[in-house]
Structures are given as structure tokens and as C-alpha cells.
Amino acid sequence: MSKICFQKIRITEVGPRDGFQNIKHHIATEIKIKIIKQLIESGIKKMEITSMVSPKAIPQLADSKEVINEVLTLFPNLISHVLVPNLKGAQIVYDLGIRHINYVISVSPAHNKANINRTHEESIEGMKVIRQDFPDMDFTLSLATVFGCPFIGATSLYILLKLIEQAHQVGINAITLCDTIGVANPAQTQQILTILKNEFPDIDIGMHMHNTHGMALANMLVGLNNGISRFETAIGGLGGCPFAPGAAGNAATEDLVNMLNRMGYETDISIPNLLLCNETIKQYVEPNLLSSLSKARLYDEFNFNAKLLPIGE
Ligand code: COA
Ligand code: ZN
């Protein structure tokens, strides 16, 4: 008997970082923890819980130390990632017990400067020092503005390849391609993935797509079809970089999970539970969510799922 073959997809929820950083009003730490708890109850196993950056740059995440302490205490089984821009951030979160960081460099030099006040040389130097000083830290390189920049438009493929090469040389093998302003199109995504898979066949490529122009799911589908199995999404379609003017939210976790479930991929994430989490977010964080499922009938009394053909038949 041949078996139906499901591919396991790894979803990292980034709402508590990318989402909350872009909310104008203050969100109490206990509300953040309540939402993180609901996300875990939905089946989320990996989450970017906050960032460790200057509170002057991102006041919305000024409680990051409290969030980290609470999450590590209350949810020890969660794989907790924190975004850091520099050595200082890495040191602080390491001391707090975090062992997974997403280190951010923007492919666009102009956005790197606006976002984290660094040149590429400074960011690369920081990356090397962190890699060397914290050998037991799981290190993912998040590359911002891969598909376009709010200041210079198209970004350089040459710089993208050079940054990945430099990360690769110091043993960093997990790279997340971020469409910071949500302008990628499926043909561009295909082109970039083809080149990267050819140049760096052993690198774990993840995708972090914003939905500004409504193409985030289409781009992730291109990723799926190219064997990408790691995606970063935000509950409700929250999200946006305050230093990337005009960008809208991330691809929504519930919309990606819905698409994957319908297609027969395994996620182990419950859509009804994500929708409960939406209700909490609408109440305390943002009443107008951007995700499709937050506004639509689920039709979950029907089964529209794709009929998967058994392998070998
Ligand atoms: N965590 C917390 N505080 C930090 C920090 C970190 N990782 N890095 C620096 N700081 C503090 C410094 O202690 C200093 O504080 P002080 O003014 O009270 O003395 C202040 O920030 C400035 O430090 P400096 O090293 O001169 O940084 P900078 O002014 O060049 O700013 C960043 C650089 C990276 C700290 C800042 O641009 C930043 O936090 N950016 C984050 C952007 C972001 O999160 N974007 C969205 C996600 S992609
Ligand atoms: Zn983002």
C-alpha cells in the first residue's frame, strides 16, 4: 500500500514582535502574555516573542525583558526567538536565557541605516562576533528588504548573495528572506529562490512576507513549490516595520494555515483557536484586522480540502 505523503511545515509566529511593534498605543505586558498563551494553545511551537532593541526606537516593545522572563517561566516548551540588531541585544537576551535569535540586516544599505543605524560592514562584524561569542545560540539571519526597499526601490541581488555568503562562512545556515514592504511578486520570488537554491543548496531558507500588495500567500506558494518549509507569519495579519514607511501587515498566520490545511500540508495548528486569539487582539490591540479569515465565514462545516493522490499511484 502506498502512503499519502504530507510535508511538515514550520511556522514561526511573529505577531508578538512584528505585530506589536507597529501598534500605536501601549499594550500591557499581561495582554501580550495572554495572546502568546492563546497562540501556544492554537498549536504554535515557535514564536518571535519580542525584540531586544532600543526602547527609544521601538517603545512598543520596551517591556521585552519582562516578556522574555514571563514566557520562559510560563511556557518553557515554546521555542522562543528574539529579534536582535546588535551584540548588545544578543548579550542581554542570552543572559535572560534565550537561545534562539533572529539577527536582522537589511539588504538595502539605506534601510539598514534607517532601521538599525548600521552600515553593512558594522552589521556583518556584529554577526561574526555574536556567532563567535555565543556558540550555543541558534542563529537565524533575517534579511530585510530582499524584494524592495521604501527608500531606494529595487535592492541588489549582488549584496543579497554577498550577505548570505558571509553568513555561511561563519556557520550560519538559516536565512530568512523578508519582504519588509510587501512588494514581492511570484515571478521575482521564483527568480530569487532559483538563484539561492543553486548558489547555497545546503542553506535553510525561510520566508517572511508582508501583504501590502496582496501577494504574500502567492509568494509563499511559490516558496512551497520550491521546497521552502519555514514561514514567518503574524496572527491577524498584524505587523510592519516603523522604519519602512507605507508597509502593511505580515501574511496572516490563520490565512497561511488555512491554505496549507486545504492543500493537505501538516501544520498541527488549530484555526478555530487562532480565531479565538483574533477576538482577544480585536478587543485589546487592534479592532481592524487585515487577515481574510478574521473577516470571513470559515465554511468549516464543509470539507473542501484537496484530494491528495497517494504517492506512486
Ligand atoms: N537593546 C536595548 N537597548 C539598546 C540596544 C539593544 N539591542 N542597542 C543599543 N541600545 C541602547 C543603548 O544602550 C543606548 O541607550 P542610551 O541612549 O540610554 O544610552 C541607545 O540604545 C543608543 O545606542 P547606540 O549603540 O548608539 O545605538 P544607535 O543609536 O546607533 O541605534 C539600534 C541602534 C540598533 C539600537 C536602534 O536603531 C534600534 O534599536 N533599532 C531597532 C529597529 C527595529 O527594531 N526595527 C524593527 C525590526 S526590523
Ligand atoms: Zn516584518
XYZ file of C-alpha atoms and ligand atoms in Angstrom:
362
model
C 0.000 0.000 0.000
C 1.395 3.355 -0.914
C 1.097 6.110 1.682
C -0.102 9.668 1.315
C 2.916 11.877 1.856
C 2.439 15.101 3.819
C 5.167 17.651 4.075
C 5.631 19.193 7.519
C 5.608 22.977 7.500
C 7.347 25.015 10.190
C 5.522 28.210 11.087
C 7.077 30.861 13.288
C 4.515 33.240 14.715
C 5.912 36.795 14.692
C 2.846 38.770 15.814
C 4.218 39.467 19.315
C 7.251 41.149 17.710
C 6.451 42.364 14.197
C 2.785 42.895 15.064
C 3.041 44.647 18.407
C 5.952 46.877 17.336
C 3.629 48.600 14.869
C 0.670 49.276 17.204
C 0.412 52.940 18.109
C -0.998 52.609 21.620
C 0.550 50.918 24.650
C -0.205 47.212 25.067
C 0.065 45.958 28.651
C 2.566 43.145 29.191
C -0.177 40.909 30.615
C -2.181 41.287 27.388
C 0.894 40.309 25.366
C 1.298 37.206 27.539
C -2.403 36.370 27.211
C -2.113 36.484 23.410
C 1.116 34.463 23.410
C -0.669 31.850 25.568
C -3.591 31.658 23.138
C -1.194 31.265 20.235
C 0.516 28.370 22.022
C -2.909 26.842 22.730
C -3.552 27.062 18.978
C -0.551 24.836 18.341
C 2.171 27.413 17.677
C 5.521 25.891 18.704
C 7.929 28.589 17.522
C 7.423 32.271 18.138
C 9.343 35.512 17.858
C 8.163 36.774 21.225
C 9.703 40.261 21.152
C 12.836 42.099 20.074
C 15.744 43.415 22.083
C 16.280 46.847 20.584
C 16.481 50.390 21.826
C 13.254 51.344 23.641
C 13.661 54.763 22.039
C 13.488 53.167 18.577
C 10.596 50.799 19.396
C 8.812 51.963 22.563
C 6.039 49.381 21.990
C 8.483 46.599 22.939
C 10.159 48.400 25.836
C 8.913 45.612 28.133
C 10.908 42.970 26.258
C 12.840 41.799 29.327
C 9.590 41.215 31.250
C 8.057 39.431 28.260
C 11.106 37.165 27.940
C 11.159 36.352 31.663
C 7.437 35.586 31.736
C 7.457 33.490 28.583
C 10.495 31.428 29.612
C 8.896 30.771 33.001
C 5.325 30.099 31.878
C 5.970 28.368 28.544
C 9.317 26.530 28.757
C 8.415 24.277 25.820
C 7.901 27.144 23.393
C 10.822 27.750 21.028
C 11.235 31.425 21.842
C 13.028 33.586 19.302
C 14.004 37.216 19.842
C 14.987 39.668 17.121
C 18.260 41.468 17.825
C 20.113 44.111 15.814
C 23.478 44.064 17.583
C 25.833 42.430 20.083
C 24.258 44.285 22.995
C 20.857 42.788 22.187
C 22.332 39.293 21.845
C 24.138 39.590 25.193
C 21.033 40.785 27.047
C 18.779 38.039 25.716
C 21.432 35.350 26.235
C 21.741 36.380 29.877
C 17.962 36.134 30.206
C 18.046 32.550 28.909
C 17.100 32.971 25.237
C 18.881 30.536 22.889
C 17.300 31.471 19.536
C 17.942 34.824 17.907
C 16.961 36.392 14.622
C 19.697 38.849 13.731
C 18.487 41.481 11.319
C 20.419 43.046 8.438
C 18.710 44.918 5.644
C 19.891 44.215 2.097
C 19.265 47.872 1.317
C 22.069 49.941 2.877
C 19.628 52.865 3.201
C 17.093 50.788 5.136
C 19.829 49.212 7.262
C 20.848 52.738 8.271
C 17.274 53.937 8.885
C 16.281 50.800 10.773
C 19.304 49.976 12.902
C 21.746 52.817 12.227
C 24.399 50.440 10.894
C 26.479 50.082 7.735
C 26.678 46.613 6.232
C 30.257 46.338 7.463
C 29.157 47.075 11.038
C 26.260 44.628 10.812
C 28.499 41.879 9.404
C 31.091 42.488 12.089
C 28.350 42.229 14.738
C 27.118 38.997 13.191
C 30.607 37.450 13.331
C 31.202 38.487 16.930
C 27.828 37.135 18.085
C 28.407 33.854 16.261
C 31.797 33.519 17.920
C 30.830 34.711 21.407
C 27.633 32.628 21.686
C 28.393 29.289 20.026
C 25.366 27.632 21.637
C 22.956 30.255 20.328
C 20.727 29.144 17.465
C 21.291 31.941 14.945
C 18.963 32.863 12.099
C 19.865 35.716 9.801
C 16.784 37.770 8.900
C 17.469 39.676 5.703
C 15.150 42.676 5.384
C 14.141 44.413 2.110
C 15.159 41.425 -0.049
C 12.393 42.210 -2.542
C 12.331 46.005 -2.404
C 13.149 48.999 -0.213
C 10.992 52.012 0.686
C 13.955 54.343 0.108
C 15.860 53.012 -2.921
C 13.325 50.730 -4.650
C 14.954 47.597 -6.079
C 17.654 46.067 -3.897
C 20.867 44.446 -5.076
C 20.986 40.731 -5.758
C 24.759 41.003 -5.517
C 24.525 42.354 -1.942
C 21.976 39.659 -1.039
C 24.328 36.901 -2.225
C 27.305 38.526 -0.519
C 25.492 38.775 2.826
C 24.429 35.132 2.670
C 27.950 34.101 1.670
C 29.423 35.948 4.649
C 26.893 34.360 6.997
C 27.596 30.937 5.503
C 31.340 31.404 6.059
C 30.795 31.779 9.812
C 28.493 28.775 10.010
C 25.102 30.481 9.811
C 22.859 28.238 7.767
C 19.380 29.584 8.467
C 18.411 32.617 6.400
C 15.004 34.270 6.376
C 14.101 36.299 3.295
C 11.971 39.233 4.437
C 9.718 41.222 2.147
C 9.670 44.137 4.551
C 7.385 46.348 2.467
C 5.298 43.590 0.857
C 6.012 44.279 -2.804
C 7.392 40.915 -3.952
C 5.674 39.219 -6.857
C 5.642 35.482 -7.574
C 7.934 35.715 -10.624
C 10.506 37.661 -8.601
C 10.211 35.190 -5.721
C 10.769 32.300 -8.129
C 13.809 34.003 -9.615
C 15.420 34.717 -6.238
C 14.712 31.220 -4.880
C 16.113 29.585 -8.015
C 19.348 31.544 -7.652
C 19.662 30.941 -3.899
C 18.926 27.222 -4.120
C 21.546 26.942 -6.822
C 24.189 29.007 -5.004
C 23.506 27.718 -1.476
C 21.901 24.277 -1.711
C 22.506 23.440 1.964
C 21.001 26.600 3.465
C 17.663 26.513 5.311
C 15.704 29.300 3.632
C 12.662 30.756 5.366
C 10.217 33.344 4.104
C 8.750 36.370 5.926
C 6.324 38.098 3.611
C 4.240 41.207 4.151
C 0.939 41.574 2.347
C 0.999 45.251 1.327
C 0.140 44.472 -2.288
C -1.865 41.318 -1.559
C 0.696 38.850 -2.905
C 2.093 37.345 0.287
C 0.289 33.982 0.002
C 1.060 33.784 -3.705
C 4.738 34.307 -2.931
C 4.680 31.693 -0.188
C 3.038 29.249 -2.553
C 5.995 29.764 -4.872
C 8.171 29.031 -1.851
C 6.268 25.827 -1.096
C 6.623 24.690 -4.677
C 10.380 25.251 -4.362
C 10.647 23.155 -1.210
C 10.583 26.005 1.318
C 9.089 24.723 4.562
C 9.767 27.536 7.039
C 7.477 30.572 7.107
C 7.081 33.523 9.455
C 3.552 34.934 9.784
C 1.626 37.132 12.199
C -1.742 36.459 13.783
C -4.473 38.663 12.335
C -2.134 39.988 9.650
C -0.612 42.399 12.176
C 2.845 43.730 11.501
C 5.036 46.314 9.902
C 8.378 47.969 10.364
C 8.059 51.528 11.744
C 11.202 52.363 9.717
C 9.681 51.218 6.416
C 7.042 53.814 5.610
C 3.926 52.574 3.814
C 4.304 48.877 4.589
C 1.258 46.860 5.635
C 0.998 43.786 7.827
C 2.532 40.338 7.595
C 0.914 37.426 5.870
C -1.627 36.294 8.452
C -0.962 33.068 10.332
C -4.586 31.941 10.040
C -4.640 32.559 6.276
C -1.453 30.583 5.681
C -2.603 27.737 7.955
C -5.944 27.659 6.153
C -4.265 27.469 2.762
C -1.861 24.765 3.941
C -4.583 22.689 5.601
C -6.714 22.851 2.483
C -3.748 21.725 0.402
C -3.016 18.772 2.673
C 0.112 20.026 4.401
C 0.557 19.339 8.094
C 0.731 22.282 10.474
C -0.742 20.977 13.772
C -2.260 24.438 14.249
C -5.949 24.941 15.036
C -7.753 27.617 13.030
C -10.692 27.931 15.487
C -8.167 28.614 18.264
C -6.364 31.206 16.135
C -9.727 32.871 15.569
C -10.302 32.974 19.338
C -6.943 34.705 19.588
C -8.160 37.176 16.949
C -11.013 38.117 19.259
C -8.579 38.964 22.060
C -6.487 41.029 19.646
C -9.562 42.880 18.374
C -10.552 43.661 21.956
C -7.203 44.832 23.309
C -4.809 45.536 20.455
C -6.328 46.364 17.073
C -10.042 46.220 16.173
C -9.492 46.082 12.404
C -7.510 43.010 11.438
C -6.236 42.522 7.909
C -6.408 38.740 7.596
C -9.048 37.202 5.331
C -10.245 34.695 7.923
C -10.757 37.376 10.580
C -13.451 38.855 8.330
C -14.864 35.838 6.545
C -17.090 32.837 7.104
C -14.945 29.766 7.653
C -17.257 27.227 5.935
C -15.744 24.639 8.249
C -18.906 22.512 8.121
C -17.758 21.548 4.612
C -14.649 19.751 3.506
C -13.138 21.493 0.513
C -9.720 20.001 1.058
C -7.708 18.873 -1.884
C -7.918 15.169 -2.583
C -4.301 14.155 -2.393
C -3.190 11.410 -4.692
C -1.267 8.666 -2.944
C 2.387 8.730 -3.922
C 3.122 6.122 -6.523
C -0.402 5.927 -7.949
N 18.693 46.679 23.218
C 18.353 47.672 24.058
N 18.953 48.881 24.050
C 19.922 49.076 23.148
C 20.327 48.076 22.268
C 19.665 46.843 22.319
N 19.956 45.855 21.476
N 21.324 48.556 21.497
C 21.558 49.824 21.883
N 20.714 50.138 22.877
C 20.592 51.412 23.572
C 21.924 51.916 24.091
O 22.177 51.411 25.375
C 21.714 53.412 24.104
O 20.914 53.733 25.215
P 21.027 55.179 25.924
O 20.630 56.185 24.869
O 20.040 55.065 27.028
O 22.449 55.300 26.335
C 20.877 53.635 22.842
O 20.203 52.401 22.611
C 21.691 54.023 21.629
O 22.745 53.085 21.483
P 23.652 53.015 20.181
O 24.520 51.818 20.257
O 24.313 54.365 19.952
O 22.579 52.710 19.076
P 22.050 53.601 17.888
O 21.533 54.914 18.351
O 23.060 53.561 16.811
O 20.778 52.706 17.464
C 19.850 50.499 17.441
C 20.970 51.410 17.005
C 20.037 49.205 16.697
C 19.934 50.264 18.928
C 18.467 51.166 17.106
O 18.495 51.698 15.821
C 17.352 50.174 17.230
O 17.040 49.733 18.318
N 16.710 49.801 16.134
C 15.683 48.800 16.152
C 14.853 48.899 14.939
C 13.812 47.824 14.903
O 13.535 47.107 15.830
N 13.159 47.753 13.737
C 12.100 46.854 13.502
C 12.527 45.438 13.391
S 13.365 45.044 11.912
Zn 8.252 42.019 9.050
